Coordinates of C-alpha atoms in Angstrom, one line a residue:
M1 CA 0.0 0.0 0.0
K2 CA 1.0 3.7 -0.2
Y3 CA -0.2 6.7 1.8
H4 CA -0.5 9.5 -0.7
R5 CA 1.0 12.7 0.5
I6 CA -0.8 16.1 0.5
I7 CA 1.5 19.0 -0.4
C8 CA 1.0 22.7 0.2
N9 CA 2.0 25.6 -2.2
L10 CA 1.7 29.3 -1.3
Y11 CA 0.8 32.1 -3.7
K12 CA 0.9 35.8 -2.7
T13 CA 0.0 39.1 -4.3
T14 CA -0.4 42.8 -3.5
G15 CA -1.4 46.1 -5.0
N16 CA -4.7 45.7 -6.9
S17 CA -8.3 45.7 -5.9
W18 CA -9.4 42.9 -3.6
E19 CA -11.3 41.1 -6.4
Q20 CA -8.4 41.4 -8.8
M21 CA -5.9 40.0 -6.3
A22 CA -8.2 37.1 -5.4
E23 CA -8.8 36.2 -9.0
E24 CA -5.1 36.3 -9.7
L25 CA -4.3 33.9 -6.9
L26 CA -7.3 31.6 -7.6
S27 CA -6.3 31.4 -11.3
S28 CA -2.9 30.1 -10.2
A29 CA -4.6 27.4 -8.2
V30 CA -6.7 26.3 -11.1
R31 CA -3.6 25.4 -13.0
E32 CA -2.6 22.9 -10.3
E33 CA -3.8 19.3 -10.4
R34 CA -5.8 17.4 -7.8
V35 CA -6.4 20.5 -5.6
L36 CA -8.1 19.5 -2.4
R37 CA -8.2 22.7 -0.3
L38 CA -7.9 26.4 -0.7
V39 CA -7.2 28.7 2.3
L40 CA -7.2 32.5 1.5
F41 CA -5.6 34.8 4.1
T42 CA -7.1 38.2 3.8
R43 CA -7.7 41.6 5.5
C44 CA -11.3 42.8 6.1
T45 CA -12.8 45.6 8.2
D46 CA -15.7 43.7 9.8
N47 CA -17.7 40.5 9.5
Q48 CA -20.0 42.0 6.8
E49 CA -17.0 42.4 4.5
Y50 CA -15.8 39.0 5.6
K51 CA -19.0 37.3 4.5
F52 CA -18.8 39.2 1.1
Q53 CA -15.2 37.9 0.5
R54 CA -16.1 34.4 1.6
S55 CA -19.1 34.4 -0.8
F56 CA -16.8 35.6 -3.6
L57 CA -14.4 32.8 -2.9
E58 CA -17.0 30.1 -2.8
Q59 CA -18.7 31.3 -6.0
W60 CA -15.5 31.6 -7.9
V61 CA -14.4 28.1 -7.1
E62 CA -17.9 26.8 -8.1
R63 CA -17.6 28.5 -11.5
H64 CA -14.0 27.7 -12.4
F65 CA -13.2 24.3 -10.9
V66 CA -14.8 21.1 -12.1
S67 CA -15.9 18.4 -9.7
P68 CA -14.3 17.3 -7.4
R69 CA -13.9 21.0 -6.4
P70 CA -11.6 21.9 -3.6
V71 CA -13.0 22.9 -0.2
V72 CA -12.4 26.5 0.7
S73 CA -11.7 28.6 3.8
L74 CA -11.3 32.3 4.3
V75 CA -9.1 33.4 7.2
A76 CA -9.5 37.1 8.2
Q77 CA -5.9 37.7 9.2
K78 CA -3.8 39.8 6.9
P79 CA -0.4 38.3 6.1
L80 CA 2.7 40.3 6.8
V81 CA 4.4 39.8 3.4
A82 CA 1.5 40.6 1.0
D83 CA -2.1 41.8 0.8
L84 CA -3.4 38.3 0.1
V85 CA -1.9 34.8 0.4
L86 CA -3.5 31.6 -0.9
E87 CA -2.6 28.3 0.5
V88 CA -3.2 25.4 -1.9
H89 CA -3.3 21.8 -0.7
S90 CA -3.0 19.2 -3.5
L91 CA -2.6 15.4 -3.7
V92 CA 0.8 14.3 -5.1
E93 CA 0.9 12.5 -8.5
I94 CA -0.6 9.1 -8.4
T95 CA 1.1 6.4 -10.5
D96 CA 0.9 3.0 -8.9
E97 CA -2.5 2.6 -7.1
A98 CA -6.1 3.3 -7.8
V99 CA -7.2 6.5 -6.1
T100 CA -10.5 8.3 -6.4
I101 CA -11.4 11.8 -5.2
E102 CA -15.2 12.3 -4.7
E103 CA -17.1 15.4 -3.8
Q104 CA -19.7 15.0 -1.1
I105 CA -22.4 17.1 0.5
S106 CA -23.4 16.7 4.2
S107 CA -26.9 17.2 5.6
F108 CA -25.8 20.6 6.8
S109 CA -25.0 21.5 3.1
V110 CA -21.2 21.4 3.8
R111 CA -19.2 20.3 0.8
Y112 CA -16.2 18.0 1.5
L113 CA -13.9 15.6 -0.3
R114 CA -13.4 11.9 0.1
I115 CA -10.1 10.3 -1.0
M116 CA -10.5 6.5 -1.6
T117 CA -7.8 3.9 -2.2
P118 CA -7.9 0.1 -1.8
H119 CA -6.3 0.5 1.6
Y120 CA -7.5 3.7 3.3
R121 CA -10.0 6.6 3.2
E122 CA -9.2 10.3 3.9
I123 CA -11.7 13.0 4.4
I124 CA -10.8 16.7 3.5
V125 CA -13.1 19.2 5.3
G126 CA -12.9 23.0 5.1
G127 CA -14.9 26.0 6.0
L128 CA -16.9 24.8 9.0
Y129 CA -18.5 27.8 10.7
A130 CA -21.6 28.9 12.5
D131 CA -24.6 30.3 10.8
D132 CA -24.3 33.6 12.7
L133 CA -20.9 35.1 13.3
N134 CA -22.2 37.3 16.0
L135 CA -23.0 34.4 18.4
P136 CA -20.8 33.9 21.4
V137 CA -17.7 31.7 20.7
R138 CA -19.1 28.8 22.7
E139 CA -22.3 28.6 20.5
Q140 CA -20.3 29.1 17.3
S141 CA -17.9 26.3 18.3
E142 CA -20.8 24.0 19.1
Q143 CA -22.3 24.5 15.6
A144 CA -19.0 24.0 13.9
F145 CA -18.2 20.8 15.8
R146 CA -21.7 19.5 15.2
K147 CA -21.2 19.9 11.5
A148 CA -17.9 18.0 11.8
E149 CA -19.5 15.3 13.8
E150 CA -22.2 14.8 11.2
I151 CA -19.6 14.4 8.4
L152 CA -17.5 12.0 10.4
K153 CA -20.6 9.8 11.2
A154 CA -21.6 9.7 7.5
E155 CA -18.1 8.4 6.7
Q156 CA -18.2 5.8 9.5
M157 CA -15.6 7.8 11.4
N158 CA -15.4 9.7 14.6
F159 CA -13.3 12.5 16.0
G160 CA -10.5 10.0 16.8
N161 CA -9.9 9.7 13.1
I162 CA -8.8 13.3 12.7
V163 CA -5.1 13.6 12.1
R164 CA -4.8 17.3 11.4
Q165 CA -7.1 20.1 12.4
W166 CA -6.9 23.9 11.9
N167 CA -8.9 26.1 14.3
Y168 CA -9.3 29.8 13.5
L169 CA -10.8 32.0 16.2
E170 CA -11.8 35.7 16.1
N171 CA -10.0 37.6 18.9
I172 CA -8.7 34.3 20.3
T173 CA -7.3 35.7 23.6
D174 CA -10.1 38.2 24.3
I175 CA -12.4 37.9 27.3
A176 CA -16.0 37.8 26.0
H177 CA -19.2 36.8 27.9
G178 CA -17.1 36.4 31.0
N179 CA -14.5 33.9 29.6
Q180 CA -11.5 33.8 27.3
C181 CA -12.5 32.9 23.7
Y182 CA -9.9 30.2 23.4
Q183 CA -11.0 28.6 26.6
D184 CA -14.6 28.5 25.5
F185 CA -13.5 26.8 22.3
N186 CA -11.5 24.3 24.3
D187 CA -14.4 23.5 26.6
V188 CA -16.6 22.7 23.6
R189 CA -13.9 20.7 21.9
T190 CA -13.5 18.7 25.0
L191 CA -17.2 17.9 25.1
F192 CA -17.3 16.7 21.5
Y193 CA -14.0 14.8 21.7
A194 CA -15.3 12.9 24.8
S195 CA -17.5 10.7 22.5
S196 CA -14.4 9.2 20.7
E197 CA -11.5 6.9 21.6
W198 CA -8.1 8.2 21.0
E199 CA -5.9 5.1 20.3
S200 CA -3.5 7.1 18.2
G201 CA -3.6 10.3 20.2
Y202 CA -5.3 13.6 19.6
P203 CA -4.9 15.4 16.2
A204 CA -2.0 17.6 15.3
A205 CA -3.8 20.9 15.6
T206 CA -3.3 24.7 15.3
G207 CA -5.2 27.5 17.1
I208 CA -4.9 30.8 15.2
G209 CA -6.3 34.1 16.2
T210 CA -8.1 36.2 13.5
Q211 CA -9.4 39.7 13.3
H212 CA -12.9 38.6 12.1
G213 CA -14.8 35.5 10.9
G214 CA -15.9 34.0 14.1
V215 CA -15.0 30.3 14.6
L216 CA -13.7 28.4 11.6
I217 CA -12.5 24.7 11.5
D218 CA -10.8 22.7 8.8
F219 CA -9.6 19.1 9.3
N220 CA -8.3 15.9 7.6
A221 CA -9.4 12.5 8.9
V222 CA -8.0 9.1 8.0
S223 CA -9.2 5.5 8.5
G224 CA -7.8 2.2 7.2
E225 CA -4.3 0.6 6.8
V226 CA -2.2 3.6 7.7
N227 CA 0.1 3.6 10.8
I228 CA -0.8 6.7 12.8
A229 CA 1.1 7.8 16.0
P230 CA 1.2 10.9 18.2
L231 CA 4.5 12.7 18.5
D232 CA 5.6 14.3 21.8
N233 CA 8.2 16.9 22.5
D234 CA 10.0 16.3 25.7
W235 CA 10.8 20.0 26.0
Q236 CA 7.1 20.8 26.2
R237 CA 4.3 19.4 28.4
A238 CA 1.6 17.8 26.3
A239 CA -1.1 20.5 25.8
H240 CA -3.9 18.1 26.7
V241 CA -2.6 17.7 30.2
Y242 CA -1.9 21.4 30.9
S243 CA -2.5 22.4 34.5
D244 CA -5.4 24.7 35.5
E245 CA -2.8 27.4 36.2
V246 CA -2.2 28.1 32.5
L247 CA -5.9 27.8 31.4
I248 CA -7.8 31.1 31.6
S249 CA -11.4 30.6 32.6
H250 CA -13.8 32.6 34.8
R251 CA -16.6 30.1 34.6
A252 CA -17.8 28.4 37.8
D253 CA -20.1 25.9 36.0
G254 CA -17.6 23.2 34.9
K255 CA -14.0 22.0 34.7
K256 CA -11.6 23.8 32.3
G257 CA -11.1 21.8 29.1
T258 CA -7.5 21.5 28.0
P259 CA -6.3 22.1 24.4
K260 CA -6.8 18.6 22.9
F261 CA -3.9 18.2 20.5
E262 CA -0.6 16.5 20.1
R263 CA 2.7 18.3 19.3
G264 CA 2.8 16.3 16.0
K265 CA 1.3 13.4 14.2
S266 CA 3.0 10.7 12.2
L267 CA 1.3 8.9 9.3
S268 CA 3.3 6.2 7.6
D269 CA 3.3 3.1 5.4
R270 CA 6.2 0.8 4.6
R271 CA 7.9 3.3 2.3
Q272 CA 7.5 6.8 3.6
E273 CA 6.2 8.9 6.5
V274 CA 4.3 12.2 6.6
I275 CA 4.6 14.3 9.8
Y276 CA 2.0 16.9 10.6
I277 CA 3.5 19.5 12.9
S278 CA 1.0 21.3 15.2
G279 CA 0.9 25.0 15.9
T280 CA 4.0 25.7 17.9
A281 CA 4.8 28.6 20.2
A282 CA 7.6 29.7 22.5
I283 CA 6.6 27.3 25.3
R284 CA 8.8 25.2 27.4
G285 CA 7.1 22.9 29.8
E286 CA 3.7 24.6 29.8
E287 CA 4.9 28.2 30.3
S288 CA 5.2 30.9 27.6
V289 CA 8.8 32.3 27.6
T290 CA 10.4 35.6 26.6
T291 CA 7.0 37.3 26.4
G292 CA 7.1 40.5 24.4
D293 CA 10.3 39.6 22.5
V294 CA 9.2 38.5 19.0
L295 CA 12.7 37.6 17.8
S296 CA 13.5 35.4 20.8
Q297 CA 10.1 33.8 20.7
T298 CA 10.6 32.9 17.0
E299 CA 14.0 31.4 17.8
I300 CA 12.5 29.2 20.6
T301 CA 9.6 28.2 18.4
L302 CA 11.9 27.0 15.6
E303 CA 14.0 25.2 18.2
N304 CA 10.9 23.4 19.4
I305 CA 10.0 22.3 15.9
Q306 CA 13.5 21.2 15.1
H307 CA 13.7 19.2 18.3
L308 CA 10.4 17.5 17.6
I309 CA 11.6 16.6 14.1
G310 CA 15.0 15.4 15.4
L311 CA 13.3 13.1 18.0
E312 CA 11.2 11.6 15.2
E313 CA 14.2 11.2 12.8
G314 CA 16.0 9.3 15.4
R315 CA 13.2 6.8 15.7
G316 CA 13.9 4.9 12.5
E317 CA 15.0 4.9 8.9
T318 CA 11.7 5.9 7.3
T319 CA 11.9 8.7 4.7
G320 CA 10.0 11.7 6.1
T321 CA 7.9 14.5 4.7
F322 CA 7.2 17.2 7.2
R323 CA 4.2 19.6 7.2

């Protein structure tokens, strides 16, 4: 068997109207083959403009791509190096095994992709968000996770099959409705994850703050004959066992949910290995270090990633691909 890698290419642009820049980037994506996911990083002034841009993105993909069309997400966080950046996830060339990519629609009208081979199934999901971006984070999170749960059940999977997850939260560290936004998200994630077994560990995951857009979730889930294992960094305490001291919650109605992710996730067959690296910060143990010093924090973050990869490279002779 072979686990088929998903690769990521980045396109950036600047200087024209928003529609012109978006069309320029999307036209580049159309020229790629087997595109699975598009993530556009943008700047917008409010959630009304965010909804306009998201609608533009969805309609453009519907008109210019043929089925199976990629799933799409709009992230309201302006990149530093350009006005717009497009992230394109594609399946590498397939030569020696029958692989199909099918476009599916959930009962919540969420479009997603199913990759099928004789040995495994992979689900590509993007753009899970609440119907109302003005709802509290807790309610938005519940709606997004409910949509995820419905897709997983339809594919005879559960949350334990998720190998990589991206979580985008508007004003992630703000206190709203009496609680930190990220903590409210973690509390909801904990409730939904409680229904699944985690034999191969939690997903590799990323929590990213945005300026607008509410709560947005993307994920990849895998089932079948693929070896899946969690990766731990001995320099950092596992996020899912953080102590209460580093979790910010003002609620008196329940236990604080910890961030349910691993530092990394390994997917391998007999010939190669793909490593998903989680969102990584300047954290040692469970404490943020050198707060306020961006350069130092960047150095420590890169050291953490290199240490995680180094630990995994020392585990065996498998050829690795890191993401």
